[in-house]
Tab-separated table of N, CA and C in Angstrom:
chain	number	residue	atom	x	y	z
Z	241	MET	N	-0.281	11.482	-7.857
Z	241	MET	CA	-1.434	9.915	-7.144
Z	241	MET	C	-2.438	10.507	-6.706
Z	242	THR	N	-3.816	10.786	-6.341
Z	242	THR	CA	-4.567	12.001	-5.977
Z	242	THR	C	-5.681	10.492	-5.353
Z	243	ILE	N	-6.097	10.970	-3.865
Z	243	ILE	CA	-6.703	9.976	-3.088
Z	243	ILE	C	-7.854	8.830	-3.935
Z	244	SER	N	-8.113	9.251	-4.571
Z	244	SER	CA	-8.887	8.529	-5.591
Z	244	SER	C	-8.557	7.847	-6.210
Z	245	MET	N	-7.726	7.992	-7.031
Z	245	MET	CA	-6.592	7.086	-7.800
Z	245	MET	C	-5.978	5.400	-7.002
Z	246	THR	N	-5.515	6.312	-5.977
Z	246	THR	CA	-4.807	6.032	-4.990
Z	246	THR	C	-5.718	4.815	-4.545
Z	247	LEU	N	-7.212	4.743	-4.217
Z	247	LEU	CA	-7.949	3.838	-3.472
Z	247	LEU	C	-7.872	3.320	-4.430
Z	248	ARG	N	-8.592	3.577	-5.766
Z	248	ARG	CA	-9.362	2.498	-6.203
Z	248	ARG	C	-7.944	1.892	-6.553
Z	249	HIS	N	-7.244	2.288	-7.282
Z	249	HIS	CA	-5.713	0.767	-7.328
Z	249	HIS	C	-4.963	0.236	-6.237
Z	250	LEU	N	-5.546	0.715	-4.947
Z	250	LEU	CA	-4.888	-0.804	-3.839
Z	250	LEU	C	-6.259	-1.446	-3.792
Z	251	ARG	N	-7.376	-0.712	-3.919
Z	251	ARG	CA	-8.701	-1.675	-3.553
Z	251	ARG	C	-8.867	-2.796	-4.546
Z	252	ALA	N	-8.350	-2.614	-6.049
Z	252	ALA	CA	-7.872	-3.544	-7.626
Z	252	ALA	C	-6.739	-4.446	-7.306
Z	253	GLU	N	-5.865	-4.052	-6.898
Z	253	GLU	CA	-4.407	-5.002	-6.793
Z	253	GLU	C	-5.215	-5.854	-5.323
Z	254	SER	N	-5.652	-5.075	-4.620
Z	254	SER	CA	-5.645	-6.369	-3.192
Z	254	SER	C	-7.383	-7.458	-3.652
Z	255	GLY	N	-8.005	-6.425	-5.132
Z	255	GLY	CA	-9.721	-8.203	-5.420
Z	255	GLY	C	-10.525	-7.462	-4.241
Z	256	LEU	N	-10.362	-6.460	-3.349
Z	256	LEU	CA	-11.148	-6.371	-2.386
Z	256	LEU	C	-12.996	-5.570	-3.032
Z	257	SER	N	-13.990	-6.213	-2.773
Z	257	SER	CA	-15.444	-5.377	-3.643
Z	257	SER	C	-15.585	-4.330	-2.792
Z	258	LEU	N	-16.012	-2.906	-2.816
Z	258	LEU	CA	-16.270	-1.237	-1.947
Z	258	LEU	C	-17.453	-2.616	-0.914
Z	259	GLN	N	-17.635	-3.346	-0.911
Z	259	GLN	CA	-18.679	-3.920	0.540
Z	259	GLN	C	-17.390	-4.465	1.564
Z	260	GLN	N	-16.838	-5.198	0.975
Z	260	GLN	CA	-16.011	-5.942	1.702
Z	260	GLN	C	-14.345	-4.953	2.334
Z	261	LEU	N	-14.963	-3.924	1.295
Z	261	LEU	CA	-13.633	-3.122	1.879
Z	261	LEU	C	-14.495	-2.088	2.959
Z	262	ALA	N	-15.513	-2.278	2.796
Z	262	ALA	CA	-16.021	-0.245	3.507
Z	262	ALA	C	-16.630	-1.617	5.336
Z	263	GLU	N	-17.204	-2.791	5.596
Z	263	GLU	CA	-16.963	-2.844	6.391
Z	263	GLU	C	-15.338	-3.867	7.045
Z	264	LYS	N	-14.425	-3.501	6.317
Z	264	LYS	CA	-13.430	-3.767	7.017
Z	264	LYS	C	-12.847	-2.139	8.208
Z	265	VAL	N	-13.256	-1.191	7.283
Z	265	VAL	CA	-12.848	0.206	7.732
Z	265	VAL	C	-14.505	0.498	8.268
Z	266	ASN	N	-15.042	0.185	8.415
Z	266	ASN	CA	-16.442	0.301	9.333
Z	266	ASN	C	-17.134	1.336	8.392
Z	267	CYS	N	-17.052	1.876	7.230
Z	267	CYS	CA	-18.185	2.827	6.868
Z	267	CYS	C	-18.958	2.525	5.683
Z	268	SER	N	-19.536	3.478	4.807
Z	268	SER	CA	-20.462	2.948	3.843
Z	268	SER	C	-19.822	2.883	2.410
Z	269	LYS	N	-20.245	1.928	2.050
Z	269	LYS	CA	-19.828	1.535	0.723
Z	269	LYS	C	-20.042	2.772	-0.310
Z	270	ALA	N	-21.128	3.573	-0.129
Z	270	ALA	CA	-21.420	4.680	-0.896
Z	270	ALA	C	-20.112	6.088	-0.594
Z	271	HIS	N	-19.914	6.099	0.602
Z	271	HIS	CA	-18.257	6.787	0.559
Z	271	HIS	C	-17.462	6.333	-0.130
Z	272	LEU	N	-17.060	5.301	0.130
Z	272	LEU	CA	-15.844	4.873	-0.482
Z	272	LEU	C	-16.044	5.112	-1.909
Z	273	TRP	N	-16.987	4.644	-2.120
Z	273	TRP	CA	-17.247	4.948	-3.625
Z	273	TRP	C	-17.674	6.494	-4.409
Z	274	SER	N	-18.108	7.337	-3.146
Z	274	SER	CA	-17.807	8.890	-3.686
Z	274	SER	C	-16.081	9.261	-3.781
Z	275	ILE	N	-15.269	8.342	-2.468
Z	275	ILE	CA	-14.381	8.252	-2.738
Z	275	ILE	C	-13.043	8.290	-3.864
Z	276	GLU	N	-13.809	6.841	-4.427
Z	276	GLU	CA	-13.231	6.799	-5.379
Z	276	GLU	C	-13.315	7.672	-6.735
Z	277	LYS	N	-14.544	7.562	-6.794
Z	277	LYS	CA	-15.284	9.109	-8.156
Z	277	LYS	C	-14.439	9.922	-8.596
Z	278	GLY	N	-13.814	10.283	-6.460
Z	278	GLY	CA	-13.263	12.124	-6.682
Z	278	GLY	C	-14.765	12.496	-6.325
Z	279	ALA	N	-15.012	12.260	-5.601
Z	279	ALA	CA	-16.596	13.096	-5.435
Z	279	ALA	C	-16.414	13.462	-4.507
Z	280	SER	N	-16.216	12.711	-3.034
Z	280	SER	CA	-15.337	13.371	-1.677
Z	280	SER	C	-13.872	13.536	-2.071
Z	281	ILE	N	-12.689	14.392	-2.117
Z	281	ILE	CA	-11.771	14.392	-1.827
Z	281	ILE	C	-11.102	15.148	-0.726
Z	282	ASN	N	-11.661	14.858	0.141
Z	282	ASN	CA	-11.454	14.881	2.028
Z	282	ASN	C	-11.875	14.331	3.113
Z	283	PRO	N	-11.708	13.115	2.709
Z	283	PRO	CA	-11.949	11.750	3.280
Z	283	PRO	C	-11.465	12.237	5.125
Z	284	GLY	N	-12.180	11.469	6.348
Z	284	GLY	CA	-11.105	12.076	7.408
Z	284	GLY	C	-9.846	10.932	7.613
Z	285	VAL	N	-9.096	11.493	8.506
Z	285	VAL	CA	-7.887	11.197	8.823
Z	285	VAL	C	-8.351	9.255	9.536
Z	286	MET	N	-9.758	9.929	10.242
Z	286	MET	CA	-9.645	7.896	10.898
Z	286	MET	C	-9.746	6.874	9.899
Z	287	LEU	N	-10.853	7.193	8.687
Z	287	LEU	CA	-11.110	6.612	8.018
Z	287	LEU	C	-9.195	6.279	6.523
Z	288	VAL	N	-8.748	7.130	6.900
Z	288	VAL	CA	-7.313	7.255	5.503
Z	288	VAL	C	-6.713	5.902	6.915
Z	289	GLN	N	-6.336	6.500	7.744
Z	289	GLN	CA	-5.990	5.644	8.441
Z	289	GLN	C	-6.039	3.893	8.918
Z	290	ALA	N	-7.805	3.876	8.505
Z	290	ALA	CA	-8.136	2.500	8.683
Z	290	ALA	C	-7.744	1.862	6.988
Z	291	LEU	N	-7.654	2.431	6.177
Z	291	LEU	CA	-7.487	2.310	5.005
Z	291	LEU	C	-5.998	2.067	4.776
Z	292	ALA	N	-5.008	2.378	4.837
Z	292	ALA	CA	-3.661	2.556	4.850
Z	292	ALA	C	-3.012	1.047	5.892
Z	293	GLU	N	-4.024	0.857	7.132
Z	293	GLU	CA	-4.090	-0.922	8.065
Z	293	GLU	C	-4.235	-1.195	6.939
Z	294	VAL	N	-5.586	-1.442	6.040
Z	294	VAL	CA	-6.165	-2.414	5.395
Z	294	VAL	C	-4.851	-2.664	4.672
Z	295	PHE	N	-4.561	-2.002	3.866
Z	295	PHE	CA	-3.565	-2.074	2.482
Z	295	PHE	C	-2.606	-2.528	2.949
Z	296	GLU	N	-1.914	-2.211	3.922
Z	296	GLU	CA	-1.112	-2.032	5.119
Z	296	GLU	C	0.119	-1.765	4.086
Z	297	VAL	N	-0.272	-0.083	4.158
Z	297	VAL	CA	0.625	1.202	3.461
Z	297	VAL	C	0.800	2.229	3.866
Z	298	SER	N	1.827	2.856	4.011
Z	298	SER	CA	1.743	3.904	4.918
Z	298	SER	C	0.679	5.039	4.075
Z	299	VAL	N	-0.033	6.350	5.538
Z	299	VAL	CA	-0.838	6.728	4.963
Z	299	VAL	C	-0.428	7.745	4.149
Z	300	SER	N	0.779	8.095	3.964
Z	300	SER	CA	0.848	9.219	3.396
Z	300	SER	C	1.141	8.905	1.644
Z	301	ARG	N	0.727	7.535	1.694
Z	301	ARG	CA	0.807	7.120	0.108
Z	301	ARG	C	-0.398	7.534	-0.726
Z	302	PHE	N	-1.708	8.121	0.074
Z	302	PHE	CA	-2.504	8.247	0.064
Z	302	PHE	C	-2.989	10.033	-0.630
Z	303	PHE	N	-1.431	10.605	-0.010
Z	303	PHE	CA	-1.041	11.555	-0.605
Z	303	PHE	C	-0.367	12.357	-1.444
Z	304	GLY	N	0.271	11.002	-2.433
Z	304	GLY	CA	0.610	10.577	-3.428
Z	304	GLY	C	2.617	11.214	-2.762
Z	305	GLU	N	2.620	11.269	-1.697
Z	305	GLU	CA	4.179	11.111	-0.856
Z	305	GLU	C	4.951	9.805	-1.601
Z	306	GLU	N	5.437	10.146	-2.120
Z	306	GLU	CA	6.745	9.110	-2.811
Z	306	GLU	C	7.885	8.877	-2.262
Z	307	ILE	N	8.800	7.731	-2.258
Z	307	ILE	CA	10.429	7.895	-2.005
Z	307	ILE	C	10.690	8.819	-2.841
Z	308	LYS	N	11.808	9.241	-3.130
Z	308	LYS	CA	12.496	9.150	-4.240
Z	308	LYS	C	13.772	9.348	-3.852
Z	309	THR	N	14.582	7.722	-4.464
Z	309	THR	CA	16.156	8.162	-3.742
Z	309	THR	C	17.214	8.837	-4.969
Z	310	GLY	N	16.616	8.951	-6.187
Z	310	GLY	CA	17.753	9.372	-7.311
Z	310	GLY	C	18.150	7.764	-8.384
Z	311	ASP	N	17.455	7.184	-7.359
Z	311	ASP	CA	18.292	5.936	-8.510
Z	311	ASP	C	16.802	5.275	-9.097
Z	312	GLU	N	16.349	5.042	-10.139
Z	312	GLU	CA	15.574	4.739	-10.923
Z	312	GLU	C	14.835	3.302	-10.429
Z	313	GLU	N	15.957	2.722	-10.453
Z	313	GLU	CA	16.140	1.328	-9.993
Z	313	GLU	C	15.721	1.142	-8.803
Z	314	VAL	N	15.856	1.700	-7.601
Z	314	VAL	CA	16.155	1.445	-6.205
Z	314	VAL	C	13.898	2.108	-5.812
Z	315	ASP	N	13.953	3.212	-6.857
Z	315	ASP	CA	12.573	3.716	-6.704
Z	315	ASP	C	11.112	2.844	-7.204
Z	316	VAL	N	11.559	2.750	-8.227
Z	316	VAL	CA	10.791	1.008	-8.574
Z	316	VAL	C	10.770	0.162	-7.371
Z	317	LEU	N	11.678	-0.778	-7.042
Z	317	LEU	CA	12.021	-1.649	-6.602
Z	317	LEU	C	11.126	-0.997	-5.112
Z	318	VAL	N	11.017	-0.042	-4.381
Z	318	VAL	CA	10.372	0.373	-3.435
Z	318	VAL	C	9.208	0.845	-3.420
Z	319	ARG	N	8.355	1.066	-5.250
Z	319	ARG	CA	7.098	1.274	-5.276
Z	319	ARG	C	6.205	-0.539	-4.957
Z	320	ASP	N	7.184	-1.310	-6.209
Z	320	ASP	CA	7.151	-2.787	-6.210
Z	320	ASP	C	6.376	-3.611	-4.885
Z	321	TYR	N	7.278	-3.301	-3.800
Z	321	TYR	CA	7.395	-3.410	-2.810
Z	321	TYR	C	5.791	-3.091	-1.683
Z	322	ARG	N	6.023	-2.022	-2.116
Z	322	ARG	CA	4.521	-2.066	-1.445
Z	322	ARG	C	2.619	-2.299	-1.654
Z	323	THR	N	3.499	-2.801	-2.598
Z	323	THR	CA	1.913	-3.125	-3.086
Z	323	THR	C	2.238	-4.888	-2.749
Z	324	LEU	N	3.236	-5.627	-2.561
Z	324	LEU	CA	3.324	-6.922	-2.357
Z	324	LEU	C	2.179	-7.248	-0.419
Z	325	LYS	N	2.150	-8.360	-0.554
Z	325	LYS	CA	1.534	-8.919	0.372
Z	325	LYS	C	2.156	-8.707	1.439
Z	326	GLN	N	1.932	-9.116	3.270
Z	326	GLN	CA	3.085	-8.283	3.518
Z	326	GLN	C	3.594	-10.476	4.008
Z	327	ARG	N	3.033	-11.191	4.264
Z	327	ARG	CA	3.574	-12.132	3.271
Z	327	ARG	C	5.222	-12.372	2.808
Z	328	ASP	N	4.959	-11.693	1.846
Z	328	ASP	CA	6.064	-11.518	0.523
Z	328	ASP	C	6.836	-11.171	1.305
Z	329	LYS	N	6.201	-9.673	1.974
Z	329	LYS	CA	7.021	-8.801	2.751
Z	329	LYS	C	7.769	-9.211	3.327
Z	330	ASP	N	7.141	-9.987	3.933
Z	330	ASP	CA	8.238	-11.078	5.118
Z	330	ASP	C	9.567	-11.832	4.530
Z	331	PHE	N	9.442	-13.279	3.611
Z	331	PHE	CA	10.104	-13.432	2.343
Z	331	PHE	C	11.046	-12.799	1.957
Z	332	ILE	N	11.363	-11.302	1.581
Z	332	ILE	CA	11.833	-10.376	1.652
Z	332	ILE	C	12.702	-10.189	2.817
Z	333	LYS	N	12.418	-9.441	3.476
Z	333	LYS	CA	13.136	-9.041	4.647
Z	333	LYS	C	14.741	-10.410	5.070
Z	334	ILE	N	13.561	-11.628	5.374
Z	334	ILE	CA	14.601	-12.587	5.369
Z	334	ILE	C	16.051	-13.149	4.279
Z	335	ALA	N	15.530	-13.231	3.072
Z	335	ALA	CA	16.518	-13.225	2.232
Z	335	ALA	C	17.243	-11.835	2.616
Z	336	ILE	N	17.725	-10.561	2.340
Z	336	ILE	CA	18.094	-10.169	2.766
Z	336	ILE	C	19.118	-9.999	3.615
Z	337	LYS	N	18.102	-10.334	4.446
Z	337	LYS	CA	18.902	-10.653	5.825
Z	337	LYS	C	20.206	-11.566	5.826
Z	338	THR	N	19.623	-12.466	4.925
Z	338	THR	CA	21.142	-14.045	4.806
Z	338	THR	C	21.697	-13.256	3.482
Z	339	PHE	N	21.359	-12.323	3.020
Z	339	PHE	CA	22.669	-11.770	2.189
Z	339	PHE	C	23.113	-11.355	2.956
Z	340	LYS	N	22.977	-10.209	3.558
Z	340	LYS	CA	23.809	-9.902	4.654
Z	340	LYS	C	24.624	-10.562	5.376
Z	341	GLU	N	24.352	-11.691	5.898
Z	341	GLU	CA	25.129	-13.015	6.424
Z	341	GLU	C	26.212	-13.174	5.810
Z	342	TRP	N	25.853	-13.764	4.370
Z	342	TRP	CA	26.502	-14.221	3.702
Z	342	TRP	C	27.683	-13.462	3.466
Z	343	GLY	N	27.737	-11.711	3.562
Z	343	GLY	CA	28.408	-10.799	2.480
Z	343	GLY	C	29.891	-11.096	4.141
Z	344	GLU	N	28.913	-10.625	5.261
Z	344	GLU	CA	29.549	-10.775	6.211
Z	344	GLU	C	30.454	-12.052	7.025
Z	345	LYS	N	30.956	-13.228	6.170
Z	345	LYS	CA	31.601	-14.104	6.205
Z	345	LYS	C	32.888	-14.248	5.361
Z	346	PRO	N	34.066	-14.313	5.800
Z	346	PRO	CA	35.265	-14.622	5.300
Z	346	PRO	C	34.958	-15.381	3.854
């Protein structure tokens, strides 16, 4: 997935407008639009870091680096997890911790 496709996808999922995102990452709406449209294919590192922080994803997500475990079910779970809001991620972490604790009891 290209930077433009990733940005477009993450922004759509978040429900943010170009203007709202531009304000969050301190850049122009026009610059974000050009990245989304593929006209600007090499955004600065600081901008990519700011975008990653806003969307709560890793910087590598913008460069198409996906985790491949060899288990398609796990790969799907990882991709889905990345799209969740932090509140939901925290809930999943608590659930996993609870399941582990149950497994340790005799």
